[in-house]
Amino acid sequence: MTRELPVWRSLMYCPVNVEKYVDRAHTRGADVIQLDLEDSVPMAEKAGARKLVEKAAARVRRGGADVVVRFNQPLSMAVRDIEHAICPDVDALACTKIGGVSHVQLLDELVSELEEKRGVPVGRTKFIVMVETAAAFFRMRDIVSASPRIVAFNLGGEDFALDNNMQPTGEALLYPKQQMIFAANAAGVIPLGFIDSIAGFGDWEAFRKMVRRSRDFGFMGAGCIHPGQVAIVNQEYTPGDAEVAYAQKLIKLDDEAAASGRGSFTLDGKMVDVPIIVRARKLIARYEAIKKRESRTLAAMEYRA
């Protein structure tokens, strides 16, 4: 299944019921603002919070960010949240605690009905699916392929650890997170997250190293729980200038080798063949997509100014 994927490096959480956060969200530089109805909203305020989504979505996207709404489970709460979330200014839903294929398909059916009712093109609202239990872990391959709306996949480390009586450390979560990355790539969607927990922050250099290591493992974007994380995540999930220059060099040399009838060549004492060139071309394509996104964001900010 081939899907057109968005460029989502940083997805910043914003509790929809906290006005000061909503008011400044568009200035943070995140690719995505995640309007949260789930963990950051107290149970007593959830009914009122969901009524704020439509107006908040229009406000937080002023800086060019896409908008995702993270809704609650169980299903009785999810339905009410989604009924308030389907509108032109919401690009996707973060589907928490997914249990299986039928769960995704039920949500897909509900969203299609609401899109049609509200004049939103059917299929426009994308899904981020989240696995957070041991039972769902063993269904990941099927879950992430359950709907063409799915563009990203995540494993909720804290809840997953809780369900498995384990600590949410990088070491403990390494295996399940790697399996999630494999499932995401098999389905052709974005693997979201970090290789370690983001519950603690403040040591920004340590955080940067962790994000860089996460990219090495294959993550392409991640949620941010603090505005200070956004710039670091954007930088580290973007190919650097040296990487781009090296990839361009590889592609140029490959073109020259192909012109002379060779399928591989050596550079700096190392053999360069097809997988390395494919990786270089993918890196350039991602870099160009990120630059296009940044240009659109800059244009949106200038327009608002």
XYZ file of N, CA and C in Angstrom, residues 19 38 44 46 69 86 184 196 225 227 250 272 305:
39
model
N -5.816 27.820 27.975
C -5.820 28.929 27.026
C -4.421 29.448 26.728
N -6.844 13.824 25.937
C -6.633 12.623 26.736
C -5.936 12.935 28.059
N -12.838 15.670 34.927
C -13.955 16.591 35.170
C -14.081 17.653 34.087
N -13.222 17.103 30.675
C -13.202 16.539 29.323
C -14.411 16.958 28.488
N -5.719 15.795 16.712
C -6.462 15.721 17.978
C -6.273 14.334 18.568
N -13.910 16.375 14.016
C -13.931 16.328 12.552
C -14.388 17.680 12.012
N 5.813 -0.390 11.178
C 5.510 0.864 10.483
C 6.106 0.863 9.082
N 14.066 6.280 23.887
C 14.040 6.334 25.352
C 12.835 7.157 25.788
N 6.622 17.102 24.617
C 5.790 17.480 25.754
C 6.198 18.831 26.327
N 7.834 22.837 24.925
C 8.229 23.641 23.748
C 9.730 23.628 23.477
N 27.527 10.928 -3.477
C 27.303 9.530 -3.813
C 26.451 9.384 -5.066
N 30.609 1.085 -2.621
C 29.283 1.714 -2.656
C 28.464 0.994 -3.708
N 1.920 37.892 10.045
C 2.550 39.106 10.549
C 2.052 40.333 9.814
